[in-house]
Coordinates of C-alpha atoms and ligand atoms in Angstrom, one line a residue:
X1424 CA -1.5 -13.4 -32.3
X1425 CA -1.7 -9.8 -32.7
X1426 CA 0.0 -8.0 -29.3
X1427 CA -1.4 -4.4 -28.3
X1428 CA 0.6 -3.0 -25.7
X1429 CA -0.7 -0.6 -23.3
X1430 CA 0.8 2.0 -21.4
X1431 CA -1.9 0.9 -18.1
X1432 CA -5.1 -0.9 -16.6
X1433 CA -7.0 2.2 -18.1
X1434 CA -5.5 2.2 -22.1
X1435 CA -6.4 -1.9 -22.4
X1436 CA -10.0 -0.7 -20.8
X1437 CA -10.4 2.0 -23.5
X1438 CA -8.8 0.0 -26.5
X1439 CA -10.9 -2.7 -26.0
X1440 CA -14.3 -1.5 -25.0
X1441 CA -12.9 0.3 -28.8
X1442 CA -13.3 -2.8 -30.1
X1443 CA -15.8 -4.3 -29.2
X1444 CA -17.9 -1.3 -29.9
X1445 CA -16.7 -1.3 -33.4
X1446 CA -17.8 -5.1 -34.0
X1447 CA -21.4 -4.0 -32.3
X1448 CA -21.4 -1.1 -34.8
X1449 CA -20.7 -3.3 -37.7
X1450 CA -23.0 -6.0 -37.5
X1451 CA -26.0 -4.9 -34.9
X1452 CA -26.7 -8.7 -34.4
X1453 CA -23.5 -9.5 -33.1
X1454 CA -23.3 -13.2 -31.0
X1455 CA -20.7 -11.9 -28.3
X1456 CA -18.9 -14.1 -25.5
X1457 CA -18.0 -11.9 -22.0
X1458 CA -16.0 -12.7 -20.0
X1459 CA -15.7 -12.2 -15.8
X1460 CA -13.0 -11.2 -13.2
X1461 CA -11.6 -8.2 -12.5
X1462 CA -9.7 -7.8 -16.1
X1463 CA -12.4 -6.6 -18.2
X1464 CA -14.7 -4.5 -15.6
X1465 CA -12.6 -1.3 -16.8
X1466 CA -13.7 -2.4 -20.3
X1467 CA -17.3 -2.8 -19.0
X1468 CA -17.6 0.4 -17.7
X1469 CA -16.2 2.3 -20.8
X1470 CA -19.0 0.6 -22.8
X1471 CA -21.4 1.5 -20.7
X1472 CA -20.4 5.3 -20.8
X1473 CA -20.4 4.6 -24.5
X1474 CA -24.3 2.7 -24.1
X1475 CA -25.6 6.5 -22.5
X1476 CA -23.8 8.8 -24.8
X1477 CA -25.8 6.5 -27.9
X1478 CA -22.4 5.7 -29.5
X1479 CA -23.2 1.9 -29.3
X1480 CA -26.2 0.4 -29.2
X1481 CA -26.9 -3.3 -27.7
X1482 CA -30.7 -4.0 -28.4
X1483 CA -29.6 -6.3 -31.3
X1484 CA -27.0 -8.5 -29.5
X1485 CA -26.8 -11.7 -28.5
X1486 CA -24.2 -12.8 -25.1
X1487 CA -22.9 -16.1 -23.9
X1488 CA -20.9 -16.1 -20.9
X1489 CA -17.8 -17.8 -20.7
X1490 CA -18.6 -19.2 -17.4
X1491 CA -20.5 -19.8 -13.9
X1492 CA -19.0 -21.4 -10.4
X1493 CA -21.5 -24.5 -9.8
X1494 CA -23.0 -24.8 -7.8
X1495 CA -23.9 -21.6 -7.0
X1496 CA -27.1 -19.4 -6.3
X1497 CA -27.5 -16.5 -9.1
X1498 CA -28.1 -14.3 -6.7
X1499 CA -25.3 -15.2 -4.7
X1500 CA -23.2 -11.9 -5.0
X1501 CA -20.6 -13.8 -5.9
X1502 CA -22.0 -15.7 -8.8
X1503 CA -20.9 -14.7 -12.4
X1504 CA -24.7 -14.3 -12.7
X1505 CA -24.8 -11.2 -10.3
X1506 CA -21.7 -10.0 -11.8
X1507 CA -22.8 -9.4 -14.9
X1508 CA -25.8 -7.9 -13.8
X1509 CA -23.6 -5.5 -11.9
X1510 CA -20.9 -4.7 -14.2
X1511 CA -23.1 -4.4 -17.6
X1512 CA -26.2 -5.7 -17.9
X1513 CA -28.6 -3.4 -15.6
X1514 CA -26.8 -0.4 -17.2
X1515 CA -27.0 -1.1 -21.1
X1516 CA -30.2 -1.7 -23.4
X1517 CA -29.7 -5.1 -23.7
X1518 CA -32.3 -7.9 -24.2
X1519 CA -32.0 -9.9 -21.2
X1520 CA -33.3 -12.5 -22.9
X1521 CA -31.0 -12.8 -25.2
X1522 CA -28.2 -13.0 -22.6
X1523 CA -27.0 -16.3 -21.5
X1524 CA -24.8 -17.6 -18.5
X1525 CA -24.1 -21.0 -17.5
X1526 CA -26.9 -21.7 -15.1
X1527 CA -24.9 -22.9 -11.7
X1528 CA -27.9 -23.7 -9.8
X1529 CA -28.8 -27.1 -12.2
X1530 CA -29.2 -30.2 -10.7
X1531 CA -27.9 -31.7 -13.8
X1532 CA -24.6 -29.7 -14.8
X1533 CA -24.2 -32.3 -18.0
X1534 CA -27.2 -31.5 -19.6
X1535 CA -26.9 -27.7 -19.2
X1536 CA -23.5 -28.1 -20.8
X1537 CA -25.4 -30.1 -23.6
X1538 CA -27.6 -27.4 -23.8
X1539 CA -25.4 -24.6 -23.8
X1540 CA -23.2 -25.4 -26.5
X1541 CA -26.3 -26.2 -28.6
X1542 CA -27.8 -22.3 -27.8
X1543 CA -24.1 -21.5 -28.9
X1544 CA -24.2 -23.1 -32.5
X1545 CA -28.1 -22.1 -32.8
X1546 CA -27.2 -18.5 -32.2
X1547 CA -24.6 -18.9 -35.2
X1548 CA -21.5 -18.9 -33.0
X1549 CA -19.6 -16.0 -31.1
X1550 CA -18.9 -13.7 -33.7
X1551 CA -16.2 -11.7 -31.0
X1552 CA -15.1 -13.6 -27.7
X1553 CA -13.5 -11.5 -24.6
X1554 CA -11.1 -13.5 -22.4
X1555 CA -9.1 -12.6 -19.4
X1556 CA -6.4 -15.2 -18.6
X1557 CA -5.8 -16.5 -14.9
X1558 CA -2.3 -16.2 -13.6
X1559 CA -1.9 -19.9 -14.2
X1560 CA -3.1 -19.5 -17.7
X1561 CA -6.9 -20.9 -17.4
X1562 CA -9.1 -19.3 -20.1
X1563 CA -12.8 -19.2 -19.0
X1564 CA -12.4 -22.0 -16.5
X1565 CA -10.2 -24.3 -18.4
X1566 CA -7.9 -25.1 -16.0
X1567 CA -4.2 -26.6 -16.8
X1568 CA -4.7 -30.4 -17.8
X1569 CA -2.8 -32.7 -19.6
X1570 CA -5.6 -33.1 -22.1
X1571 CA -8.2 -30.2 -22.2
X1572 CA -12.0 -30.9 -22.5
X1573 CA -13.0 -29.5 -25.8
X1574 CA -16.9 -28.3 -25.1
X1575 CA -18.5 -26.7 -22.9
X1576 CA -18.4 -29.1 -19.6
X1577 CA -18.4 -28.9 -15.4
X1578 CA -14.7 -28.8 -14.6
X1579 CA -12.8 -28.9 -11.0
X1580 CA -10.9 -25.9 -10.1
X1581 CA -7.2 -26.1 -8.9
X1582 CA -6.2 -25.0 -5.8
X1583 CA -4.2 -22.0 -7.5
X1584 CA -7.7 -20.7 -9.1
X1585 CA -9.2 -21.1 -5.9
X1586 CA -6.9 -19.2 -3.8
X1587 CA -6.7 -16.5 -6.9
X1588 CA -10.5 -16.1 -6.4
X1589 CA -10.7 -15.8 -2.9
X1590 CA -10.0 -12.7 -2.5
X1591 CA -13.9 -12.5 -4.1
X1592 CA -15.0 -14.5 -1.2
X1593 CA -15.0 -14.6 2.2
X1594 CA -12.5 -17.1 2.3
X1595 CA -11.1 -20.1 0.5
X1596 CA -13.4 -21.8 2.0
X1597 CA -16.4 -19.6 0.3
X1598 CA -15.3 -20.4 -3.3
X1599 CA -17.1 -23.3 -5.2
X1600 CA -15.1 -26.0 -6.0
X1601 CA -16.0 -26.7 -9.8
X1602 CA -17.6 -24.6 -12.4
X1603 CA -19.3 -24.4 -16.0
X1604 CA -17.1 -23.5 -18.5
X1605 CA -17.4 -23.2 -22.6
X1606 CA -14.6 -25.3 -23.6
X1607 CA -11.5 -24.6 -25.6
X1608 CA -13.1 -26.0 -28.8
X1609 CA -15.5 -23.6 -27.7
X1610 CA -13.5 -20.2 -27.5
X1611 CA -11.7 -21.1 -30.5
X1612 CA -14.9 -21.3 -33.0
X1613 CA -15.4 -17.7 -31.8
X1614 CA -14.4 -15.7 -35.0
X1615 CA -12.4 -13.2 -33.4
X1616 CA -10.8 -13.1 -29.8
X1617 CA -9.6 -10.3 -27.8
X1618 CA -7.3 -11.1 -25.2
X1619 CA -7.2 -8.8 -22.3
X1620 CA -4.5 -9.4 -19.6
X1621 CA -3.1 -6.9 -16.9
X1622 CA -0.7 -6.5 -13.6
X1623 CA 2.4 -8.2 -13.2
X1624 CA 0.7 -11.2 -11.6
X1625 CA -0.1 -11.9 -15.2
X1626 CA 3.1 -11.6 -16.9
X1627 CA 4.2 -14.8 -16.8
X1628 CA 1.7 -16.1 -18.0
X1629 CA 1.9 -13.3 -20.8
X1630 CA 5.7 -13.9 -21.4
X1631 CA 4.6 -18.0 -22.5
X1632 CA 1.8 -16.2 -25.0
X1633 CA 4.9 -14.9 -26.7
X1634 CA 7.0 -17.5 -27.2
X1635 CA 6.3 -20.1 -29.8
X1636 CA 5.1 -23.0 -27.7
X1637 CA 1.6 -24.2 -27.2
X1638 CA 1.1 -26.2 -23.6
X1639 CA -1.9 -27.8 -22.5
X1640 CA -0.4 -26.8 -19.0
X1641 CA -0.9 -23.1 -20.0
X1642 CA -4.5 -23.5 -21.5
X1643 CA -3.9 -20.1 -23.1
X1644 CA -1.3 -21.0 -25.7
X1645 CA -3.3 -22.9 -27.4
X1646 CA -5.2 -19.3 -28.3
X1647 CA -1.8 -19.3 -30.8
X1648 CA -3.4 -21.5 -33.1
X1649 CA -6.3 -19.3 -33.8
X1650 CA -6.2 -17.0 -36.8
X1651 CA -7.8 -13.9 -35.2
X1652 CA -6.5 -13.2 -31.5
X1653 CA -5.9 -10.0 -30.0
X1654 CA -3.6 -10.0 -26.9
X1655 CA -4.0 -6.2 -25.1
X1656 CA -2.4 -5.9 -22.1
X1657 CA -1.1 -3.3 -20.1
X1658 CA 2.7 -2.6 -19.6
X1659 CA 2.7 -4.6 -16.4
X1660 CA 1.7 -7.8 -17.8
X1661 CA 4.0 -7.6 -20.8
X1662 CA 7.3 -9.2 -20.7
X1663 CA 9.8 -6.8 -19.3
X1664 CA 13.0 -6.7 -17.4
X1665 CA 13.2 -8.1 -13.6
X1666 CA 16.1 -7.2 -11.4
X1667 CA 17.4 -9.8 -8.5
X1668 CA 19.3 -9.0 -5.9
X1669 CA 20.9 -11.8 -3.7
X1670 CA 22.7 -10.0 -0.6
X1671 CA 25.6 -11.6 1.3
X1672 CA 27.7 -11.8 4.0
X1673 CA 30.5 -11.8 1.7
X1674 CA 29.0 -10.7 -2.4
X1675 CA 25.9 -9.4 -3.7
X1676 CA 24.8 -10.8 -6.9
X1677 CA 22.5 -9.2 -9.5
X1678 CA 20.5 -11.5 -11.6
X1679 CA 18.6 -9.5 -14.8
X1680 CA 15.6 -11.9 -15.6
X1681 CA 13.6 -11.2 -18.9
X1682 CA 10.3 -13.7 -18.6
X1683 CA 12.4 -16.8 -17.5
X1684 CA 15.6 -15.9 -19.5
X1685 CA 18.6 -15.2 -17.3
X1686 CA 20.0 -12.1 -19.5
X1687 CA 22.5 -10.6 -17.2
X1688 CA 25.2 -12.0 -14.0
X1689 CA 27.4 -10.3 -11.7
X1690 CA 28.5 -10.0 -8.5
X1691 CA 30.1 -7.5 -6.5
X1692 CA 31.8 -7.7 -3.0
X1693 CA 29.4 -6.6 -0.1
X1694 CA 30.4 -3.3 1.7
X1695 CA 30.3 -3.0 5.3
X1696 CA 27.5 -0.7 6.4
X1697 CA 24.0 -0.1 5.3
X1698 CA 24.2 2.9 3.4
X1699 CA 27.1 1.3 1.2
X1700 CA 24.8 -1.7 0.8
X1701 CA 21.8 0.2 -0.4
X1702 CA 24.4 2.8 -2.5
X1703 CA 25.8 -0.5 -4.2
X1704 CA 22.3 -1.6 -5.3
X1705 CA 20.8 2.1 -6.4
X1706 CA 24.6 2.2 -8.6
X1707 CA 23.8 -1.0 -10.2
X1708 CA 20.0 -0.4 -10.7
X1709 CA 21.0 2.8 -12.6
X1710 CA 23.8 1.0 -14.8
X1711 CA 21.5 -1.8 -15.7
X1712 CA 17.9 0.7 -16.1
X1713 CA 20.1 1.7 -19.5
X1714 CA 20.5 -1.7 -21.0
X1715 CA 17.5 -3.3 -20.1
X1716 CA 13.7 -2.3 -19.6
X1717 CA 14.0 -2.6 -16.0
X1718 CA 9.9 -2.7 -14.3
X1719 CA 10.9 -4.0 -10.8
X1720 CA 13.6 -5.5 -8.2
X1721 CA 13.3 -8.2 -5.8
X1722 CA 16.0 -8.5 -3.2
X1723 CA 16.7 -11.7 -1.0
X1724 CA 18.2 -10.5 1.9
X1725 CA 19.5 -12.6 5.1
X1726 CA 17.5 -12.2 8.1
X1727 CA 14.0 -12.4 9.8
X1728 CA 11.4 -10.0 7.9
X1729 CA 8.9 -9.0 9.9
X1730 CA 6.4 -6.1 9.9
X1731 CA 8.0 -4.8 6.2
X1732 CA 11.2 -4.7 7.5
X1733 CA 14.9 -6.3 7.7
X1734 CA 16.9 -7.3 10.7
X1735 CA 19.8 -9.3 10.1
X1736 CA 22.5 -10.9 12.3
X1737 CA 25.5 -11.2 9.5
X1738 CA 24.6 -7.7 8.1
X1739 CA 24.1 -4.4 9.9
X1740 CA 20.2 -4.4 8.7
X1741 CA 18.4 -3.3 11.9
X1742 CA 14.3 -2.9 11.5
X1743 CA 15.4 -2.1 8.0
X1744 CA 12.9 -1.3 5.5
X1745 CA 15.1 -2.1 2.5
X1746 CA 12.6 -2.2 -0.4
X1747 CA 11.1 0.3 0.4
X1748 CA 14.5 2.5 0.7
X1749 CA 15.1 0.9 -3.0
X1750 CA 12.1 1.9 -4.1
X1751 CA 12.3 5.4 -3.5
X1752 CA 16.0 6.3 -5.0
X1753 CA 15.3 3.8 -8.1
X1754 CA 11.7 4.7 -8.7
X1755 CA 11.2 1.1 -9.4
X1756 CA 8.7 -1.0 -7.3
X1757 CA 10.9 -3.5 -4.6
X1758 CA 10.2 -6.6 -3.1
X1759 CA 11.9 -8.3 -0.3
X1760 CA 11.8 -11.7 1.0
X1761 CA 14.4 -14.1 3.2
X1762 CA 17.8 -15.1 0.7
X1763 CA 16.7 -18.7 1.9
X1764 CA 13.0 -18.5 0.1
X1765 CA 14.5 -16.6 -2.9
X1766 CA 17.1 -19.3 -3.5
X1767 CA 13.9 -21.8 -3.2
X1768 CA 11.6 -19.6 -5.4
X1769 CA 14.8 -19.6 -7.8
X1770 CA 15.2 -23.5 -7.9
X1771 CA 11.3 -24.2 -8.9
X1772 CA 11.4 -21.8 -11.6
X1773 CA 15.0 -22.1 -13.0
X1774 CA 16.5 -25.3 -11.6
X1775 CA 15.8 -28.9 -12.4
X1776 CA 12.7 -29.1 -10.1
X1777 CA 11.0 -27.0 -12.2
X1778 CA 8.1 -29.5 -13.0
X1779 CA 7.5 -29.2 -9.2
X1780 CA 5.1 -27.4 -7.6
X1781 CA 6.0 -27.9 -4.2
X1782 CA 9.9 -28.4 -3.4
X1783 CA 11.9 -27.8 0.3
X1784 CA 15.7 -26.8 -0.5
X1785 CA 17.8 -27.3 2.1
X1786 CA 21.3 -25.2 2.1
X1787 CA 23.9 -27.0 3.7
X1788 CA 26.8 -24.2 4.9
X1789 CA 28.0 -22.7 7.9
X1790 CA 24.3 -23.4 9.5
X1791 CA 21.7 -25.3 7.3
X1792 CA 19.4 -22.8 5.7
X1793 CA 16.2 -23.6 3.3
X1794 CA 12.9 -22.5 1.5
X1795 CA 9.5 -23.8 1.1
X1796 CA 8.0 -23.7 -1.6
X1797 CA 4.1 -24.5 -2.3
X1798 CA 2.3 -24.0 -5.3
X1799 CA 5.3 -22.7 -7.0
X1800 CA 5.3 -19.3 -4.2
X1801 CA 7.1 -18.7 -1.2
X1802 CA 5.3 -20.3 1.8
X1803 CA 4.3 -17.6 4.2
X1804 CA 7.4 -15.9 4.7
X1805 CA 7.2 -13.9 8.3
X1806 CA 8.6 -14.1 10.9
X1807 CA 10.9 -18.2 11.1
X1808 CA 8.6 -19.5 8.7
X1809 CA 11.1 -21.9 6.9
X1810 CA 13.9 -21.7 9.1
X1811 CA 14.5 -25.9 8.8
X1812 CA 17.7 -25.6 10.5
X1813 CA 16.0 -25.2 13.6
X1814 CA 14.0 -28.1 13.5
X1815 CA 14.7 -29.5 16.8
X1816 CA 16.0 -33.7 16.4
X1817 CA 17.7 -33.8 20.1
X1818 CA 15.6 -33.0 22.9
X1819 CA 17.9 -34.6 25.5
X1820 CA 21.7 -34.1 25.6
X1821 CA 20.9 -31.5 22.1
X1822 CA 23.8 -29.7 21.2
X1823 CA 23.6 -25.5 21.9
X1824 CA 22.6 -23.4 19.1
X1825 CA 23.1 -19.9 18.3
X1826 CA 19.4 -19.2 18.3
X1827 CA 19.5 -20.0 22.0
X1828 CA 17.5 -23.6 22.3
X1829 CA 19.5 -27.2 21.7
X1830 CA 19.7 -29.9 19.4
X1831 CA 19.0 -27.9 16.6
X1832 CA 19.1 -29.7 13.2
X1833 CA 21.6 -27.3 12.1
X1834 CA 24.5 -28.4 15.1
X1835 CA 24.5 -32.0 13.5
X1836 CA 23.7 -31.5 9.6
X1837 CA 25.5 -27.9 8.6
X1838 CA 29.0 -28.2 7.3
X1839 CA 30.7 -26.6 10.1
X1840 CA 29.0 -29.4 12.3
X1841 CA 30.4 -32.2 9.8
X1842 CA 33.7 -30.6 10.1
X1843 CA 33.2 -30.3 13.7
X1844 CA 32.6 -34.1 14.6
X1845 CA 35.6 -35.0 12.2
X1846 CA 38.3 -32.9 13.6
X1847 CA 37.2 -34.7 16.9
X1848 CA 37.3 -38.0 15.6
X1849 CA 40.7 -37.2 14.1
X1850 CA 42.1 -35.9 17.6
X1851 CA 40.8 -39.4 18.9
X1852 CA 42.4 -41.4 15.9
X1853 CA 45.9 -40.1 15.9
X1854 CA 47.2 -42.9 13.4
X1855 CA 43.9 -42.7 11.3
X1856 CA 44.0 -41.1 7.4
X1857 CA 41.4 -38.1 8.4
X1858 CA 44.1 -37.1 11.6
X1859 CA 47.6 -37.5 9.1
X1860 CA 45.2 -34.8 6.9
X1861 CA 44.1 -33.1 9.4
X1862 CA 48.0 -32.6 10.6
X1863 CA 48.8 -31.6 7.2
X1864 CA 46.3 -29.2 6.7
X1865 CA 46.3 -28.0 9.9
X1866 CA 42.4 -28.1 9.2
X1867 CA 39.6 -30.0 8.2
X1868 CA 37.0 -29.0 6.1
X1869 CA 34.4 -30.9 3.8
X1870 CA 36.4 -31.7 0.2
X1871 CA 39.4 -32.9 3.3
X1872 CA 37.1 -35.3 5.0
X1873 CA 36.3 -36.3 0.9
X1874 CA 39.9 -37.0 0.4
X1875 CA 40.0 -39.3 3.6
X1876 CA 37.0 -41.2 2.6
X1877 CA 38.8 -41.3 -0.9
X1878 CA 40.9 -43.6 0.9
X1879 CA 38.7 -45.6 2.8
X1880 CA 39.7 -43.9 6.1
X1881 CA 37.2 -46.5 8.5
X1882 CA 37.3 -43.5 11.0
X1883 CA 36.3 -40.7 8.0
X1884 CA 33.6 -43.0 7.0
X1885 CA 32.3 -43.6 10.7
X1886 CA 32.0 -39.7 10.9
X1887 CA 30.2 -39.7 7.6
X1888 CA 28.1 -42.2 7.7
X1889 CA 26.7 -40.3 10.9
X1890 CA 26.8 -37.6 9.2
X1891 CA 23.9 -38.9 6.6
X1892 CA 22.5 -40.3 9.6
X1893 CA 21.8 -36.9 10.8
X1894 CA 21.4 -35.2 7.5
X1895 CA 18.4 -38.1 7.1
X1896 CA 16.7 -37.6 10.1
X1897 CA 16.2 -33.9 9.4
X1898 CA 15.2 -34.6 6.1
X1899 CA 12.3 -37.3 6.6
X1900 CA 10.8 -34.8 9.1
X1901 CA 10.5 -32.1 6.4
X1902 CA 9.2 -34.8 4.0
X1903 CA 6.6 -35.9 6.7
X1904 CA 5.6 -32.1 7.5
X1905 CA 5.5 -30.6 4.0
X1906 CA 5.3 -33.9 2.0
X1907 CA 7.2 -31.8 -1.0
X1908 CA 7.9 -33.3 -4.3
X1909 CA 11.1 -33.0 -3.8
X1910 CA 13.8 -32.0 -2.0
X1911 CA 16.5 -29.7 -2.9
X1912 CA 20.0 -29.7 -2.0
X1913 CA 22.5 -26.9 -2.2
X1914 CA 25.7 -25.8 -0.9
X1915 CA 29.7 -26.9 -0.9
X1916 CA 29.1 -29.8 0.1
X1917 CA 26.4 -31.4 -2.3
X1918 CA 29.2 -30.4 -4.9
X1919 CA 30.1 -34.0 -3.9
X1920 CA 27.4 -35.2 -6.0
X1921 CA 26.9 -38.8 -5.8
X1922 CA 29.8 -39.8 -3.6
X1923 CA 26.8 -37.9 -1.0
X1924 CA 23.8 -38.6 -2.7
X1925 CA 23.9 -41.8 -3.3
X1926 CA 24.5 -43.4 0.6
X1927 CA 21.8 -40.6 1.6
X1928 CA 19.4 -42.2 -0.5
X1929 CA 19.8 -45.4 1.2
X1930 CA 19.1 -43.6 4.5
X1931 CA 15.8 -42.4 2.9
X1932 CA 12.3 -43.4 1.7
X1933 CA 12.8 -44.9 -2.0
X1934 CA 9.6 -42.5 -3.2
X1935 CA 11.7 -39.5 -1.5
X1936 CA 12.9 -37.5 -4.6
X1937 CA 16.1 -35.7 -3.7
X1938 CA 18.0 -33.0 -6.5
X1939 CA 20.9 -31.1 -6.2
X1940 CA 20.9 -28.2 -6.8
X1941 CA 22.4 -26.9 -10.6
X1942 CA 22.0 -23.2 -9.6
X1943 CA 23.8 -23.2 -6.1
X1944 CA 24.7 -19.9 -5.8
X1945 CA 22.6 -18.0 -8.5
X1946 CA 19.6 -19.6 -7.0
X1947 CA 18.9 -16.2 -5.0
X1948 CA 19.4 -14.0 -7.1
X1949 CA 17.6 -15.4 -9.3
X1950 CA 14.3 -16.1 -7.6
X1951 CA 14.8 -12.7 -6.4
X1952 CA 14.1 -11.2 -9.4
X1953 CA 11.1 -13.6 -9.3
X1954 CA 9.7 -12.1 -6.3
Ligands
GLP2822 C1 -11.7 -16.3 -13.4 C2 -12.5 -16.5 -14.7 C3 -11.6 -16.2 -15.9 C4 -10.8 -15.0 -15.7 C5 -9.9 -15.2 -14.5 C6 -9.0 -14.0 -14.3 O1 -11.1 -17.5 -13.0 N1 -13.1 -17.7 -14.8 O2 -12.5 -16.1 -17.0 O3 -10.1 -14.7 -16.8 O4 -10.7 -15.3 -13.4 O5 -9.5 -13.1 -13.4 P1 -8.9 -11.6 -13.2 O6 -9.2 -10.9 -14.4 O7 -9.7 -11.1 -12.0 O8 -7.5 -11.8 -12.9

């Protein structure tokens, strides 16, 4: 695969309207499949400008369309009909009879497929195809699939296309459900290809088009076997440098991310006001802009976000518009989310869930923090969205929380709550294992209460076993709410591995799939720089 890179939106536009001009010119007669979306209007329009100035003529052409929503009404304004009408056709001197689109308003889609293909072969084949790429790699409509449907065929679309192509419609709602689409054996008969892909939404996908590996999951890898593909995309869809930024109470940590390789680790202690904070992360930004091809920074930050801006408890962020502050002394663009969703976001890309789509992590610490994550992105992030330790499990006697109601989750299933329960149960056992450490120490804390179950301490294991019980309770009422593929546990604790895991499990539906974490810590940094 040829890659042309693009300084923006505007250069792809101009080099491939180039292009495609230059196959018109060379063969009059030319069979050529177009492609819809928002990619290749620029390109459109630059042809167009080209059609009235007489540099390139389209009398002789033939066009097949990639694809059509079915069912749909061509005039629908939404239809890939109208579109093309819109964006090309009525403006060029094209034949419209010798233009061709899926026809979404047949009452039998298997037969028009049928058809289709055959018009395909009888017109010679696509002597130049244009693609765009959705952000989950779907060419034409050819969605991810464990086996991809060679011809041209009616297909379902995934919730991920429909919610890309809402923003079309009126709503979700509005968008058709399945489509027509030329299939991959299709696309890849057309003699040459030109790839267009642009905006960081598709750089992911762009980053997987330049590695070796070809993945019925990313449709558009298997363009790599074709012996005449031209990716051009813009700078924003090309694999460049990401910065995360994970800020604590006690460190921040910068992740550098290049596609999904972790390049670059560190961590540095957190100062105490806000100017310090944002100094520490303009310093670094600089330092690493010189060593890597920095495009943009995402910061997890503690705190509710609401309204574009910060306010934390543990930190002195006060209605803080923090991104945008970064922003301006870096030049780079900034994105902020909760340190709870980045460390989420961070495990479904980078952890071992990452053949997950949707995944809950739970952070078990001083207070019991946590993501959600659906579709592989940040559920709605506002205001508590996500804040699972404040799932309420005791209405009655519930113990007081911080956040002002009782019997929040995170008073039984935090850390501090574990330690909490055992120092009392130690007070109550003076001749028990957990008290004789707990005399030694002159605290408790979690790996403590570990040593005393180490030695079968009846009154340790009494604490822990309610421990789980609580720990369970919370975590079959985020299974039931979210039904997640799995759930993800971090912090000190889960360090325990099995000695925790397993007795949890037994507390827990068998079909409940439950991961620690491997990234604890670097988990929000780096879905930070994933934001
Ligand atoms: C639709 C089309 C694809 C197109 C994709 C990307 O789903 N079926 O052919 O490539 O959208 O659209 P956009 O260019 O707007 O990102």
């Amino acid at each position: 695969m040829r890659v042309i890179l693009c300084e923006n939106y505007d250069e792809m536009s101009e080099k491939a309207a180039g292009m495609f001009a230059a196959q018109i010119t060379l063969k009059p007669e030319s069979v050529l499949g177009l492609a819809t979306g928002s990619t290749p209007v620029g390109m459109y329009k630059r042809l167009i400008e080209m059609n009235k100035s007489g540099t390139v003529d389209f009398s002789g052409v033939t066009t097949f369309n990639l694809d059509e929503y079915y069912p749909i009404k061509r005039d629908n304004n939404q239809s890939y009909f109208t579109f093309m009408k819109d964006n090309l056709f009525s403006h060029i001197n094209i034949d419209l009879k010798k233009t061709h689109i899926p026809n979404g308003e047949t009452k039998n889609p298997v037969k028009e497929c049928e058809q289709y293909e055959k018009m395909i072969r009888q017109a010679g084949g696509v002597d130049l195809q244009i693609l765009g790429i959705g952000q989950n790699g779907h060419i034409g409509f050819n969605e991810p699939d464990a086996s991809l449907n060679s011809f041209t065929h009616l297909t379902s679309l995934t919730d991920s296309t429909i919610k890309a192509n809402a923003r079309f419609f009126e709503s979700a709602n509005e968008v058709p459900k399945q489509a027509i689409t030329m299939g991959i054996a299709t696309i890849m008969s057309a003699k040459k290809i030109i790839l267009l892909a642009s905006g960081a939404s598709k750089s992911r996908v762009v980053a997987e088009l330049l590695n070796d590996g070809i993945n019925t999951s990313i449709p558009a890898t298997l363009l790599k076997t074709h012996p005449d593909v031209v990716l051009i995309c813009d700078k924003d869809a090309y694999l460049g440098a990401k910065l995360g930024v994970d800020i604590g109470g006690t460190n921040i940590k910068f992740a550098v991310v290049e596609g999904e390789n972790v390049k670059y680790k560190a961590c540095v202690d957190t100062p105490k006001t806000t100017d310090e904070i944002i100094d520490t992360i303009v310093k670094e930004t600089k330092k690493l802009k010189k060593e890597y091809k920095i495009k943009a920074i995402g910061i997890g930050t503690p705190g509710v976000i609401s309204g574009g801006t910060v306010t934390a408890t543990n930190l002195p962020f006060k209605d803080l518009a923090l991104d945008v502050e970064v922003a301006q002394r870096t030049d780079l663009p900034t994105n902020m989310d909760n340190d709870a969703n980045c460390a989420a976001l961070g495990e479904v890309i980078f952890g071992n869930t990452t053949d997950c789509d949707n995944i809950v992590l739970v952070t078990l610490g001083t207070g019991v923090g946590g993501g959600v994550i659906v579709n592989r992105q940040i559920m709605a992030s506002n205001k508590s969205a996500g804040e699972i330790g404040h799932i309420i499990i005791d209405m009655k006697d519930g113990r007081e929380c911080a956040c002002g109601e009782k019997g929040c989750w995170e008073q039984y299933a935090s850390i501090s709550a574990f330690v909490k329960d055992a120092v009392h149960a130690a007070n109550a056992n003076p001749d028990s294992v957990l008290n004789k450490i707990y005399e030694r120490e002159g605290r408790l804390s979690g790996r403590l209460i570990f040593e005393a179950l180490n030695e079968k301490c009846p009154v340790a294991e009494e604490v822990f076993d309610q421990y789980l019980e609580y720990l369970a309770v919370g975590i079959k009422s985020i299974a039931m709410a979210f039904g997640p593929d799995a759930i993800v546990l971090a912090g000190g604790i889960t360090k325990e591995g099995d000695k925790l895991i397993k007795p949890l499990r037994k507390k827990l539906p068998k079909d409940l799939r439950i991961e620690v974490s491997t990234l604890q810590s670097d988990a929000g940094s780096l879905g930070a720089a994933m934001l």
